[in-house]
Short mmCIF file of C-alpha atoms and ligand atoms in Angstrom, two decimals:
data_model
loop_
_atom_site.label_atom_id
_atom_site.label_comp_id
_atom_site.label_asym_id
_atom_site.label_seq_id
_atom_site.Cartn_x
_atom_site.Cartn_y
_atom_site.Cartn_z
CA MET A 1 58.58 19.50 0.14
CA SER A 2 59.30 22.17 2.73
CA SER A 3 56.58 23.40 5.06
CA PRO A 4 56.17 27.18 5.63
CA SER A 5 57.60 26.81 9.11
CA GLY A 6 60.49 24.79 7.68
CA GLY A 7 61.11 27.71 5.28
CA ARG A 8 61.11 30.16 8.18
CA ALA A 9 63.48 27.93 10.15
CA GLY A 10 65.72 27.65 7.09
CA ARG A 11 65.75 31.43 6.62
CA ALA A 12 66.48 31.92 10.33
CA GLY A 13 69.32 29.38 10.05
CA ALA A 14 70.76 31.17 7.02
CA ARG A 15 70.48 34.52 8.86
CA ARG A 16 72.26 32.98 11.88
CA ARG A 17 74.98 31.65 9.62
CA ARG A 18 75.40 35.11 8.06
CA LEU A 19 75.39 36.83 11.47
CA GLY A 20 77.76 34.31 13.06
CA PRO A 21 80.94 35.73 11.49
CA LEU A 22 79.69 39.28 12.14
CA ALA A 23 79.18 38.47 15.82
CA CYS A 24 82.68 36.97 15.96
CA LEU A 25 84.12 40.13 14.33
CA ALA A 26 82.21 42.36 16.77
CA ALA A 27 83.49 40.32 19.73
CA ALA A 28 87.05 40.48 18.36
CA ALA A 29 86.73 44.25 17.81
CA THR A 30 85.51 44.73 21.38
CA THR A 31 88.37 42.67 22.75
CA PHE A 32 90.91 44.60 20.70
CA ALA A 33 89.36 47.91 21.77
CA ALA A 34 89.65 46.89 25.44
CA CYS A 35 93.23 45.69 24.99
CA GLY A 36 94.09 48.64 22.74
CA GLY A 37 95.51 50.59 25.67
CA ALA A 38 97.82 47.72 26.57
CA LEU A 39 99.16 47.71 23.01
CA ASP A 40 99.92 51.42 23.24
CA PRO A 41 102.25 51.30 26.27
CA GLN A 42 103.34 54.61 27.83
CA GLY A 43 105.75 53.27 30.42
CA PRO A 44 108.34 50.51 30.93
CA ASP A 45 105.98 48.16 32.84
CA ALA A 46 103.26 48.25 30.18
CA GLY A 47 106.03 47.98 27.56
CA GLY A 48 106.96 44.52 28.90
CA VAL A 49 103.33 43.40 28.76
CA ALA A 50 103.10 44.54 25.13
CA VAL A 51 106.32 42.67 24.18
CA VAL A 52 104.96 39.43 25.67
CA TRP A 53 101.59 40.00 23.95
CA TRP A 54 103.16 40.48 20.49
CA LEU A 55 105.45 37.52 21.05
CA MET A 56 102.48 35.28 21.93
CA PHE A 57 100.51 36.64 18.98
CA GLY A 58 103.41 35.97 16.60
CA ILE A 59 104.11 32.46 17.90
CA GLY A 60 100.38 31.64 17.97
CA THR A 61 99.99 32.79 14.37
CA ALA A 62 103.05 30.75 13.24
CA VAL A 63 101.80 27.59 14.99
CA TYR A 64 98.34 28.07 13.44
CA VAL A 65 99.80 28.37 9.93
CA VAL A 66 102.11 25.33 10.37
CA VAL A 67 99.22 23.18 11.72
CA LEU A 68 96.93 24.16 8.83
CA VAL A 69 99.62 23.50 6.19
CA THR A 70 100.42 20.10 7.77
CA LEU A 71 96.73 19.21 7.93
CA GLY A 72 96.31 20.18 4.27
CA LEU A 73 99.31 18.02 3.21
CA ALA A 74 98.02 15.05 5.25
CA LEU A 75 94.53 15.29 3.73
CA ARG A 76 96.00 15.47 0.21
CA ARG A 77 98.23 12.46 0.86
CA GLY A 78 95.29 10.49 2.28
CA ARG A 79 93.15 11.24 -0.78
CA LEU A 80 95.95 10.22 -3.19
CA ALA A 81 96.41 6.95 -1.26
CA GLU A 82 92.66 6.20 -1.44
CA ARG A 83 92.71 6.67 -5.22
CA GLY A 84 95.71 4.36 -5.40
CA ASP A 85 97.99 7.16 -6.76
CA GLY A 86 100.22 7.31 -3.75
CA ARG A 87 101.77 5.33 -0.98
CA ARG A 88 99.59 4.63 2.06
CA PRO A 89 101.09 6.71 4.86
CA SER A 90 102.78 4.56 7.51
CA ARG A 91 102.48 5.31 11.21
CA VAL A 92 106.19 4.73 11.81
CA ALA A 93 107.15 7.30 9.15
CA GLY A 94 105.05 9.94 10.95
CA MET A 95 106.84 9.40 14.27
CA PRO A 96 109.67 11.98 13.79
CA LEU A 97 107.06 14.60 12.80
CA LEU A 98 105.07 13.77 15.93
CA LEU A 99 108.15 14.08 18.17
CA VAL A 100 109.22 17.39 16.62
CA GLY A 101 105.77 18.97 16.28
CA GLY A 102 104.14 17.46 19.37
CA VAL A 103 106.97 17.41 21.94
CA ALA A 104 110.05 19.44 21.00
CA ALA A 105 108.35 22.51 19.44
CA PRO A 106 105.73 23.00 22.24
CA ALA A 107 108.44 22.52 24.90
CA LEU A 108 110.64 25.12 23.20
CA VAL A 109 107.77 27.59 22.83
CA LEU A 110 106.68 27.16 26.47
CA VAL A 111 110.23 27.66 27.81
CA TRP A 112 110.68 30.72 25.56
CA LEU A 113 107.39 32.31 26.65
CA THR A 114 107.93 31.52 30.35
CA THR A 115 111.43 33.01 30.27
CA THR A 116 110.29 36.16 28.45
CA THR A 117 107.33 36.60 30.81
CA ALA A 118 109.60 36.23 33.85
CA VAL A 119 112.12 38.73 32.46
CA MET A 120 109.47 41.25 31.31
CA GLY A 121 107.19 40.68 34.32
CA PRO A 122 106.55 42.82 37.40
CA ARG A 123 109.62 44.52 38.87
CA GLU A 124 110.53 45.60 42.38
CA ALA A 125 110.26 49.27 43.27
CA GLY A 126 113.51 50.93 44.33
CA ASP A 127 114.02 52.92 47.55
CA ASP A 128 113.33 56.20 45.75
CA ALA A 129 109.91 55.05 44.54
CA LEU A 130 106.84 57.13 45.36
CA ARG A 131 104.48 55.03 47.48
CA ILE A 132 100.70 55.40 47.26
CA GLN A 133 97.99 53.36 48.97
CA VAL A 134 94.83 52.50 47.04
CA GLU A 135 91.89 50.75 48.61
CA GLY A 136 89.15 49.33 46.38
CA ARG A 137 85.66 50.05 47.64
CA ARG A 138 82.36 49.16 45.99
CA PHE A 139 82.53 51.00 43.54
CA TRP A 140 85.30 53.59 43.81
CA TRP A 141 88.94 54.01 44.79
CA HIS A 142 90.21 55.49 48.08
CA VAL A 143 93.67 56.95 47.47
CA THR A 144 96.20 57.93 50.18
CA TYR A 145 99.65 59.48 49.80
CA PRO A 146 101.40 58.46 53.03
CA ASP A 147 104.27 60.95 52.77
CA GLY A 148 102.11 63.91 51.84
CA ASP A 149 99.22 63.29 54.26
CA VAL A 150 96.86 63.53 51.31
CA ILE A 151 93.60 61.65 50.82
CA THR A 152 91.75 61.70 47.52
CA ALA A 153 89.55 59.47 45.39
CA ASN A 154 89.41 58.06 41.88
CA GLU A 155 92.24 60.22 40.60
CA ILE A 156 95.88 59.27 41.12
CA HIS A 157 98.49 61.87 40.31
CA ILE A 158 102.01 60.66 39.70
CA PRO A 159 105.25 62.33 38.58
CA THR A 160 106.66 61.27 35.20
CA ASP A 161 109.85 59.21 34.94
CA ARG A 162 109.64 58.00 38.52
CA THR A 163 108.78 54.53 39.74
CA VAL A 164 105.53 54.50 41.69
CA GLU A 165 104.64 51.61 43.94
CA ILE A 166 100.96 51.27 44.67
CA GLU A 167 99.88 49.27 47.69
CA LEU A 168 96.54 47.64 46.94
CA THR A 169 93.99 46.57 49.58
CA SER A 170 90.27 45.90 49.79
CA ASP A 171 87.87 45.62 52.69
CA ASP A 172 84.84 44.24 50.84
CA VAL A 173 85.32 42.03 47.76
CA ILE A 174 88.02 41.33 45.20
CA HIS A 175 88.70 44.19 42.78
CA SER A 176 91.50 44.49 40.26
CA PHE A 177 93.63 47.55 39.47
CA TRP A 178 94.37 48.00 35.78
CA VAL A 179 95.78 50.96 33.86
CA PRO A 180 96.43 49.27 30.49
CA GLN A 181 98.83 51.91 29.20
CA LEU A 182 101.00 51.83 32.34
CA ALA A 183 101.18 48.24 33.67
CA GLY A 184 99.55 44.84 33.93
CA LYS A 185 96.79 44.26 36.44
CA VAL A 186 96.88 43.20 40.08
CA ASP A 187 93.98 42.11 42.29
CA LEU A 188 92.93 43.84 45.48
CA ILE A 189 92.07 41.01 47.86
CA PRO A 190 90.41 41.41 51.27
CA GLY A 191 92.91 40.56 54.04
CA ARG A 192 95.97 40.93 51.82
CA THR A 193 98.21 43.73 50.63
CA ASN A 194 99.39 43.45 47.01
CA ASP A 195 101.74 45.79 45.18
CA ILE A 196 101.93 47.05 41.63
CA VAL A 197 104.66 49.18 40.12
CA ILE A 198 103.71 51.77 37.49
CA GLU A 199 105.66 54.41 35.67
CA ALA A 200 104.72 56.92 32.97
CA ASP A 201 107.28 58.16 30.43
CA GLU A 202 105.19 61.16 29.34
CA PRO A 203 102.75 63.53 31.03
CA GLY A 204 99.16 62.57 30.29
CA GLU A 205 95.88 61.15 31.47
CA TYR A 206 95.69 57.38 31.60
CA GLU A 207 92.39 55.61 32.14
CA GLY A 208 92.14 52.85 34.71
CA VAL A 209 89.43 50.29 35.36
CA CYS A 210 88.46 47.68 37.87
CA ALA A 211 89.22 44.43 36.05
CA GLU A 212 87.56 41.94 38.39
CA PHE A 213 83.78 41.60 38.58
CA CYS A 214 82.84 43.03 41.97
CA GLY A 215 79.10 43.73 41.74
CA ILE A 216 76.46 45.61 39.83
CA ALA A 217 78.51 48.77 39.21
CA HIS A 218 81.77 46.93 38.42
CA ALA A 219 81.90 48.33 34.88
CA GLN A 220 81.54 51.84 36.33
CA MET A 221 84.44 51.53 38.78
CA ARG A 222 86.91 53.59 36.84
CA PHE A 223 89.68 56.04 37.67
CA LEU A 224 92.30 58.29 36.14
CA VAL A 225 96.05 58.29 36.53
CA ILE A 226 97.40 61.75 35.78
CA ALA A 227 101.14 61.87 35.11
CA GLU A 228 102.73 65.29 35.47
CA PRO A 229 106.29 66.69 35.34
CA PRO A 230 107.83 66.37 38.86
CA GLY A 231 107.50 70.08 39.68
CA GLU A 232 103.80 70.18 38.77
CA PHE A 233 103.21 66.99 40.74
CA GLU A 234 104.83 68.48 43.89
CA ASP A 235 102.64 71.59 43.54
CA TRP A 236 99.57 69.40 43.21
CA LEU A 237 100.54 67.33 46.29
CA ALA A 238 101.19 70.48 48.36
CA GLY A 239 97.78 71.88 47.33
CA GLN A 240 95.99 68.65 48.22
CA ALA A 241 97.59 68.62 51.69
CA GLU A 242 95.92 71.96 52.48
CA PRO A 243 92.55 72.01 54.27
CA ALA A 244 89.46 73.01 52.26
CA VAL A 245 89.17 76.67 51.25
CA GLU A 246 86.90 78.82 53.40
CA PRO A 247 83.98 80.07 51.31
CA THR A 248 83.67 83.86 51.32
CA ASP A 249 80.51 84.56 49.33
CA GLU A 250 76.98 84.32 50.70
CA LEU A 251 75.80 81.49 48.41
CA ALA A 252 78.77 79.21 49.13
CA LEU A 253 78.50 79.90 52.86
CA ARG A 254 74.88 78.78 52.72
CA GLY A 255 76.03 75.73 50.75
CA ARG A 256 78.49 74.79 53.46
CA GLU A 257 75.75 75.15 56.03
CA ALA A 258 73.51 72.88 53.95
CA PHE A 259 76.33 70.32 53.62
CA LEU A 260 77.27 70.27 57.30
CA GLY A 261 73.63 70.24 58.37
CA SER A 262 72.71 67.26 56.20
CA SER A 263 73.44 63.56 56.16
CA CYS A 264 76.40 64.20 53.76
CA VAL A 265 78.64 64.39 56.85
CA TYR A 266 77.94 60.76 57.76
CA CYS A 267 79.86 59.55 54.68
CA HIS A 268 82.21 62.30 53.49
CA ARG A 269 85.21 64.18 54.77
CA ILE A 270 86.07 67.81 54.09
CA GLU A 271 89.33 68.60 55.89
CA GLY A 272 88.96 71.72 58.03
CA THR A 273 85.24 71.12 58.79
CA ASN A 274 83.50 68.71 61.14
CA ALA A 275 82.77 66.31 58.24
CA THR A 276 85.31 63.58 58.96
CA SER A 277 83.87 60.28 57.72
CA ASP A 278 85.87 58.22 55.24
CA PHE A 279 82.98 55.94 54.26
CA GLY A 280 82.59 57.80 50.95
CA PRO A 281 85.07 59.74 48.82
CA ASP A 282 86.98 62.63 50.42
CA LEU A 283 85.59 65.94 49.12
CA THR A 284 88.26 68.34 50.47
CA HIS A 285 89.44 69.17 46.93
CA LEU A 286 86.51 67.82 44.93
CA ALA A 287 86.52 70.72 42.47
CA SER A 288 90.10 69.96 41.43
CA ARG A 289 89.12 66.49 40.17
CA ARG A 290 88.23 65.87 36.53
CA THR A 291 85.51 63.28 36.97
CA LEU A 292 82.77 62.25 39.39
CA ALA A 293 81.33 58.88 40.45
CA ALA A 294 84.62 57.04 39.93
CA GLY A 295 85.53 58.25 36.47
CA ILE A 296 82.16 57.94 34.76
CA ILE A 297 80.89 61.53 34.44
CA PRO A 298 82.76 64.80 33.97
CA ASN A 299 83.05 67.08 37.00
CA THR A 300 80.71 69.87 35.88
CA PRO A 301 78.06 71.65 37.96
CA GLY A 302 75.28 70.04 35.90
CA ASP A 303 76.66 66.52 36.28
CA LEU A 304 77.32 67.11 40.00
CA ALA A 305 73.71 68.27 40.47
CA GLY A 306 72.39 65.17 38.69
CA TRP A 307 74.63 62.98 40.82
CA ILE A 308 73.53 64.56 44.12
CA VAL A 309 69.81 64.47 43.27
CA ASP A 310 69.66 60.96 41.76
CA PRO A 311 72.92 59.00 42.04
CA GLN A 312 71.22 55.66 41.51
CA HIS A 313 70.11 56.78 38.04
CA VAL A 314 73.70 57.69 37.13
CA LYS A 315 75.29 54.60 38.64
CA PRO A 316 72.87 51.94 39.87
CA GLY A 317 74.06 50.03 42.91
CA ASN A 318 76.46 52.62 44.36
CA ALA A 319 76.23 53.50 48.08
CA MET A 320 75.19 57.12 47.70
CA PRO A 321 71.53 57.89 48.59
CA ALA A 322 69.51 60.53 46.75
CA MET A 323 69.57 63.87 48.57
CA ARG A 324 66.22 65.62 48.95
CA LEU A 325 67.09 69.29 48.62
CA GLU A 326 65.13 72.43 47.83
CA PRO A 327 66.30 74.04 44.57
CA ASP A 328 67.95 76.97 46.36
CA GLN A 329 69.72 74.57 48.76
CA LEU A 330 71.02 72.59 45.77
CA GLN A 331 72.32 75.77 44.10
CA ALA A 332 74.07 76.79 47.34
CA LEU A 333 75.58 73.31 47.77
CA LEU A 334 76.85 73.33 44.18
CA ALA A 335 78.40 76.77 44.77
CA TYR A 336 80.19 75.47 47.91
CA LEU A 337 81.41 72.21 46.36
CA GLY A 338 82.53 74.12 43.27
CA ARG A 339 84.87 76.24 45.44
CA LEU A 340 86.66 73.19 46.83
CA GLU A 341 89.65 73.42 44.50
CU1 CUA B 1 85.69 46.68 41.59
CU2 CUA B 1 85.08 45.46 39.66
#
């Protein structure tokens, strides 16, 4: 006889059993969504990663099927032997199968995968590669173009069809640089300089993430790689090398005054003004960027206002303090920052 609580426990167990496969499916879907970019490669480096992935998937599936079929045959043979309808399997007879399936096949598969991974793996950048430095900070990306004397943040522009070597460093904790559609991932390790080579075949926007847990806002440490035809890229680089535009209208002038008279200058740089700190993202050409807060909100006046007034609400754990501004000061500041194309 089952007690009421036993009935409840039974129902809960049945529900768990029903939900188990659903949870597995949800987890698999999430994993595939995250890896989806890597399976839609848009450059030669990500192409190699995708080839290795499909090869591993194919071999893994084949091994799984062979193991299940073998297991099924063995169980059937064992049952026949128990009923006396078949010969009892001998251990010696199974030895060749063991040697082929347990030694030769795994060795072959491992050598095959290792060779393919080595051939398809990271490549060296040539002398004509564009070199960019990226430093991981909690929780954003500091980007420097050494040749162009350009500093920016969270948005990396590259020309299409050209090898780009990115030098990766970190001063705080370990981060990891990953643009699934363009390459594999490489860690940014304090005290070391690592390199990653990326290349985009087509113009486009490619999303990047930090792929190593680095603290509370790790999941919000994103960035964009924007691939442009070489001419457009050169124009962009030349524009970014210019100092910030001088505001001409009354409102933006008051905004600049508010910016330079506040604690903003202790963390940010606007080239051409006396704000020169590189503790936070460079704002010289803030208005030309597509996102704010390391790729998590669009760069619109409304989002920028929300970010300035309460950044911890938008991205808990980031280093930006809330700015206490009068409404007219905020409007002026937005007007000034909005001019920084
Ligand atoms: Cu930086 Cu995770």
